[in-house]
CSV table of C-alpha atoms in Angstrom, one decimal:
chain,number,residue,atom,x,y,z
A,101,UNK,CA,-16.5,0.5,11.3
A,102,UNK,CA,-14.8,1.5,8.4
A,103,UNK,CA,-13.5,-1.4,5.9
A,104,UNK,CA,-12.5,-1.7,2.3
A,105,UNK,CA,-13.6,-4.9,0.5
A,106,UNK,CA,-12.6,-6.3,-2.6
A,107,UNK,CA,-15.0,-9.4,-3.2
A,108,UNK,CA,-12.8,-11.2,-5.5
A,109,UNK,CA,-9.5,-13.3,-4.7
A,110,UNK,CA,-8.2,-14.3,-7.8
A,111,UNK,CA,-9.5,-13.8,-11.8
A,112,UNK,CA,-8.7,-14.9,-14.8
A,113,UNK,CA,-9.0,-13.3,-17.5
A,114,UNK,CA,-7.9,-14.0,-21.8
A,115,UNK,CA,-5.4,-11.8,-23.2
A,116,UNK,CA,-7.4,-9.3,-25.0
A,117,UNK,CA,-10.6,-9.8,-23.1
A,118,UNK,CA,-11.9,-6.9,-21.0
A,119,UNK,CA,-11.4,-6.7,-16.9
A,120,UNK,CA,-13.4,-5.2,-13.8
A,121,UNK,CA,-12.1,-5.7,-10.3
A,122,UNK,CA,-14.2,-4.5,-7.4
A,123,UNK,CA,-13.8,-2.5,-4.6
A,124,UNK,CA,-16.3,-1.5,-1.6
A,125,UNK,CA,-15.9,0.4,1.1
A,126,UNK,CA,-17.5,1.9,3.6
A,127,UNK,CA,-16.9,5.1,5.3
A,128,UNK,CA,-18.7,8.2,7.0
A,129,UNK,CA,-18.1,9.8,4.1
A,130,UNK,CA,-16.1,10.3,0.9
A,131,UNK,CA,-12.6,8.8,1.4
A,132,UNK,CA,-10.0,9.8,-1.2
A,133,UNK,CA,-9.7,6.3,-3.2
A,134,UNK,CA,-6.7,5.0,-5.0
A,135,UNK,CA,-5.9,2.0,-6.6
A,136,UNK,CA,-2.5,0.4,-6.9
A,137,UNK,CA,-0.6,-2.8,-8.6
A,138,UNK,CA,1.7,-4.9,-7.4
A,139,UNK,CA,4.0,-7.0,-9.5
A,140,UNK,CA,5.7,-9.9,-7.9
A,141,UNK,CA,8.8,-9.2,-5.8
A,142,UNK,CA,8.1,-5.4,-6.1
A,143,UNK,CA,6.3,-2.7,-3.9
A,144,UNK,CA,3.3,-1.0,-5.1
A,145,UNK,CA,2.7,1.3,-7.5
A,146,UNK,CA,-0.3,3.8,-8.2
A,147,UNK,CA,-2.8,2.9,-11.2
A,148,UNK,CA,-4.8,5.7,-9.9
A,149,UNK,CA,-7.0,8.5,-7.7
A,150,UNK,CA,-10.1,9.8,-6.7
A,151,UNK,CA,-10.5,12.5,-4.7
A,152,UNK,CA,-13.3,14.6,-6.1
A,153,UNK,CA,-15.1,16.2,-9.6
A,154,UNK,CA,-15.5,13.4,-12.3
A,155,UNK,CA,-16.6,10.4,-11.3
A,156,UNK,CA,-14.4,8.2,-13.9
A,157,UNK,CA,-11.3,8.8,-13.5
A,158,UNK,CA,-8.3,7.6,-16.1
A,159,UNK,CA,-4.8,6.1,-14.8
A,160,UNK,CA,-2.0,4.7,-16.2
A,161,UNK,CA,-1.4,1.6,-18.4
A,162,UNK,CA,-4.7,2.1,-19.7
A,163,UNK,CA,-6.6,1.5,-16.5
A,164,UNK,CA,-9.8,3.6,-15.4
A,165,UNK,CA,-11.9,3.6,-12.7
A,166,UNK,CA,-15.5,5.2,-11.5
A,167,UNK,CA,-16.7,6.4,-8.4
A,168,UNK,CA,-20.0,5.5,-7.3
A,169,UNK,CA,-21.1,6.7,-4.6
A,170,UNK,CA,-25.2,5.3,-4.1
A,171,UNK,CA,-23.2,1.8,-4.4
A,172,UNK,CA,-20.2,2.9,-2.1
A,173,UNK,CA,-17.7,1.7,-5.1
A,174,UNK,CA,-14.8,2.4,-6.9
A,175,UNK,CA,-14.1,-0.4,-9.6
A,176,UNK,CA,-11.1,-0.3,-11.5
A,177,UNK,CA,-11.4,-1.7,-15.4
A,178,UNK,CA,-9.3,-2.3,-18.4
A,179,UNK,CA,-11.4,-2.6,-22.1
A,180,UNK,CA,-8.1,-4.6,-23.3
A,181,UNK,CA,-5.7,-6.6,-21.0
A,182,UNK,CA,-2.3,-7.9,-21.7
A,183,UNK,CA,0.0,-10.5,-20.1
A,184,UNK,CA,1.9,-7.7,-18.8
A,185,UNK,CA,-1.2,-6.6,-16.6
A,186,UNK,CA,-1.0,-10.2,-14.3
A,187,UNK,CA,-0.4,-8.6,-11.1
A,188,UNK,CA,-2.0,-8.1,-7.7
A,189,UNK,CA,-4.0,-4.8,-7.6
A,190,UNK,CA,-4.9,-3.2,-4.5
A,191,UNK,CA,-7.4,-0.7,-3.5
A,192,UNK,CA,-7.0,2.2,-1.0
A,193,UNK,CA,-9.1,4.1,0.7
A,194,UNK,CA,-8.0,7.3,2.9
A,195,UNK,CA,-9.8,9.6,5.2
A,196,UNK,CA,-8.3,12.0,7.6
A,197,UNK,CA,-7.8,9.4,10.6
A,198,UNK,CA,-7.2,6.0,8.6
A,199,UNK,CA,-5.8,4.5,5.7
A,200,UNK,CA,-7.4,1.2,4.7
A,201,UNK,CA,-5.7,-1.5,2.1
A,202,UNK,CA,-8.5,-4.2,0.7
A,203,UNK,CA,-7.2,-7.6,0.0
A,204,UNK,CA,-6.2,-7.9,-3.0
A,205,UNK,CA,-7.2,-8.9,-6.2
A,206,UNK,CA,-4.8,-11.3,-7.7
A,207,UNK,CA,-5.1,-11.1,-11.7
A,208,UNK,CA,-4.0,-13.8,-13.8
A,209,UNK,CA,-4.2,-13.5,-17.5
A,210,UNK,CA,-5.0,-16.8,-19.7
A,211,UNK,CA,-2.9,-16.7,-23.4
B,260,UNK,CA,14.0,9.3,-11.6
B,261,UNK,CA,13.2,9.9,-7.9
B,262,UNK,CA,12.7,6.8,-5.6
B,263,UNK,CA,12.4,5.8,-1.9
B,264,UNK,CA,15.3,3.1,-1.0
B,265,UNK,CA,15.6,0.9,1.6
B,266,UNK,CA,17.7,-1.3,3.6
B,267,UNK,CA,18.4,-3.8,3.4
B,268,UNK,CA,16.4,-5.5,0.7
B,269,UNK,CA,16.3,-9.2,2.6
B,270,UNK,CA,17.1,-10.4,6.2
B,271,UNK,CA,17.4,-13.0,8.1
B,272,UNK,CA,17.4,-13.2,11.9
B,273,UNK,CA,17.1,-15.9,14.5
B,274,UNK,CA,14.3,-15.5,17.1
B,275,UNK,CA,15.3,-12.5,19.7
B,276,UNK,CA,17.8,-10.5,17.8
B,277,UNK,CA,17.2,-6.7,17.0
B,278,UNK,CA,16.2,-6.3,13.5
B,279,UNK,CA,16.9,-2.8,11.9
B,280,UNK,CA,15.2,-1.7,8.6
B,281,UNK,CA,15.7,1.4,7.0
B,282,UNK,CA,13.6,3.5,4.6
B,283,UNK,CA,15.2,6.6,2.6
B,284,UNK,CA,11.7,8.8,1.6
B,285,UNK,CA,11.6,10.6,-1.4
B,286,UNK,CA,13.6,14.4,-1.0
B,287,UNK,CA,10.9,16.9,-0.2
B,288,UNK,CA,7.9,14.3,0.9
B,289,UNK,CA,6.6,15.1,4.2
B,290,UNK,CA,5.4,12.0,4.9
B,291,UNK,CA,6.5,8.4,5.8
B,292,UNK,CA,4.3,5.3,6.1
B,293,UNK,CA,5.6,1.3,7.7
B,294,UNK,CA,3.4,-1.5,6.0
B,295,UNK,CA,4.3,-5.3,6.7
B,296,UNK,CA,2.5,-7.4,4.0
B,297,UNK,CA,2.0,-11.3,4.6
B,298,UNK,CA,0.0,-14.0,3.2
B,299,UNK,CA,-2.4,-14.4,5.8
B,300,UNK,CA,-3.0,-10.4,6.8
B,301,UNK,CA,-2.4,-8.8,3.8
B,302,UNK,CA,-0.7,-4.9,3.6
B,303,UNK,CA,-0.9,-3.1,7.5
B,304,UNK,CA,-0.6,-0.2,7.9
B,305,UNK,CA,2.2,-0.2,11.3
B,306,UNK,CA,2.8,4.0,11.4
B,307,UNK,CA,3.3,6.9,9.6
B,308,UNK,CA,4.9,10.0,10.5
B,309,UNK,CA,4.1,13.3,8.9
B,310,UNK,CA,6.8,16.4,8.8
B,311,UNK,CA,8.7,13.7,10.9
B,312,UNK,CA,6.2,13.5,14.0
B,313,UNK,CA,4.5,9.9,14.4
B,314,UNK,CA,0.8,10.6,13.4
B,315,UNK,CA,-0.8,7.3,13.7
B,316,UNK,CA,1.0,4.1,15.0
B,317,UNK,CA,-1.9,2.2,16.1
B,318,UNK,CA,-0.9,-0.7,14.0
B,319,UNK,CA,2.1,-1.4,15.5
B,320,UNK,CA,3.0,-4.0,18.6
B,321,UNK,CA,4.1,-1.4,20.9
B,322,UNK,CA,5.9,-4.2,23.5
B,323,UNK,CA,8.6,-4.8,20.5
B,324,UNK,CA,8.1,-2.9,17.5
B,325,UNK,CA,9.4,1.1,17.4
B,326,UNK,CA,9.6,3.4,14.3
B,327,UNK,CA,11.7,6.8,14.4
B,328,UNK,CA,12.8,9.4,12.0
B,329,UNK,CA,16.0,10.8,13.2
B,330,UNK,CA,16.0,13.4,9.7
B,331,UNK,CA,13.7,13.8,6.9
B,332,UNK,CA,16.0,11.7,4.8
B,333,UNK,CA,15.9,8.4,7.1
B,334,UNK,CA,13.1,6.6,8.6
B,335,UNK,CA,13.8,3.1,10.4
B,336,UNK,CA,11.8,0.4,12.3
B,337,UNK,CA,13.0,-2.0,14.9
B,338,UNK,CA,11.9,-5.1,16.3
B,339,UNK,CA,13.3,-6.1,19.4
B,340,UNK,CA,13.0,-9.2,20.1
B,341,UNK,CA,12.2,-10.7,16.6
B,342,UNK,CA,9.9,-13.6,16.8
B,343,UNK,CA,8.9,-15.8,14.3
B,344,UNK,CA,5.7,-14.4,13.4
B,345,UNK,CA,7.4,-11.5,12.5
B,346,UNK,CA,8.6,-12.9,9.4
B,347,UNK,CA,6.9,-10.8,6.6
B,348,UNK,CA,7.7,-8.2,3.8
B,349,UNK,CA,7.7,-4.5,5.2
B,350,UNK,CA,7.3,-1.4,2.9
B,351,UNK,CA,7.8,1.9,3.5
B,352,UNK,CA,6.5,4.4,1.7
B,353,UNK,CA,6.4,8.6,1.0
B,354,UNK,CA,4.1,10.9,0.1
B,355,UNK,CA,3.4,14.5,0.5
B,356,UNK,CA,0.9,16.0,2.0
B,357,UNK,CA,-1.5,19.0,1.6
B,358,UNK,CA,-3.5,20.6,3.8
B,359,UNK,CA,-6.3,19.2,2.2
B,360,UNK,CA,-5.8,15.5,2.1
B,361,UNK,CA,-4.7,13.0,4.9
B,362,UNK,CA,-2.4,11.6,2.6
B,363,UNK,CA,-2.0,11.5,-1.4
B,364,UNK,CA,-0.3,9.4,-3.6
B,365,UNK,CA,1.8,7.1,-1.6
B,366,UNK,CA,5.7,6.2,-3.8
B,367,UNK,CA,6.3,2.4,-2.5
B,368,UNK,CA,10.1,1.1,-1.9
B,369,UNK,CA,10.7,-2.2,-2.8
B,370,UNK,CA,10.2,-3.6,0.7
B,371,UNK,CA,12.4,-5.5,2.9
B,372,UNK,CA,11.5,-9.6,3.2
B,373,UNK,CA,12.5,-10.0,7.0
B,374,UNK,CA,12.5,-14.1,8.3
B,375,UNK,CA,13.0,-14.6,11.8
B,376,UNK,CA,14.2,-18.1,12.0
């Protein structure tokens, strides 16, 4: 069956320190992959996408992302965050026949 | 700055009234997605329509739940009867498609927090 996972609940991270969230999934094949944010109180908004070509792909507020497909992952990373970046961050995947939300990954960031 | 809308932002019901929520997509997306987001099941997917034909409303209680979109520019949901477990945040959201993705970026409204009392 197909299912996105993200392993990880809840991190904390310092201000200034670097970040990796995870995301799994597993499909027949390639799905396109997205990742979005959530801040609290408002709807989602795209970080960003993978859909094919280079497997690291660069979104916004800093955030990239790389596409591996031998481990069936798309992690999303930040080399820097701030306090701005505490949020819930939500990964997508999307075929032709289903769309698939993970969990969530609720980041809190330590001053 | 181009944004879907919708209506109305928070409700409150009691148990077995007709709850109406509204979703104004983006001018020129061709498609329209339902989530309802809650602590315990996260963001589902209910429907989505595409060119204003349902594509996919698996995710939806069928006995009480119905989504329509009467033009390209509206897109509602209705619960009748509302029940408790209802009680959730539900997000609509537009995107358009190409022929050679089920679905691209997806522009989020600020959801509707429905409690059915």
């Amino acid at each position: 069956a197909q299912s996105v996972t993200q392993p990880d609940i809840h991190i904390t991270v310092s201000e200034g320190a670097s970040l990796e969230l995870r995301c799994n999934y597993s499909y027949g094949a390639t799905p396109y992959l997205f990742w979005y944010v959530q801040s609290p109180g408002q709807g989602l908004q795209l970080l960003l996408k993978y859909f094919s070509g280079d497997t690291l792909v660069q979104g916004i507020k800093g955030f990239e992302a790389e596409f591996k497909r031998s481990q069936s992952s798309f992690n999303l990373r930040k080399p820097s965050v701030h306090w701005s970046d505490a949020a819930e961050y939500f990964c997508l995947c999307s075929s032709a026949s289903k769309i698939i939300f993970g969990s969530g990954t609720r980041l809190s960031i330590r001053p | 700055d181009a944004r879907v809308t919708q209506t109305p932002r928070h409700k409150v019901t009691e148990m077995g009234q007709e709850v109406t929520m509204r979703c104004q997509p983006i001018l020129g997306h061709n498609t329209v997605f339902w989530y309802r987001q809650t602590m315990m099941q996260g963001l589902e997917l209910l429907a989505y329509f595409r060119n204003r034909a349902p594509l996919d409303d698996s995710g939806m209680p069928k006995d009480r739940f119905s989504a329509e979109m009467p033009d390209a520019t509206l897109a509602t949901l209705k619960i009748q009867p509302s029940e408790p477990r209802d009680s959730a945040v539900y997000f609509c959201a537009s995107g358009l498609n190409t022929r050679f993705s089920s679905t691209d970026t997806q522009y989020f409204g600020p959801g509707t927090r429905l409690t059915v009392l």
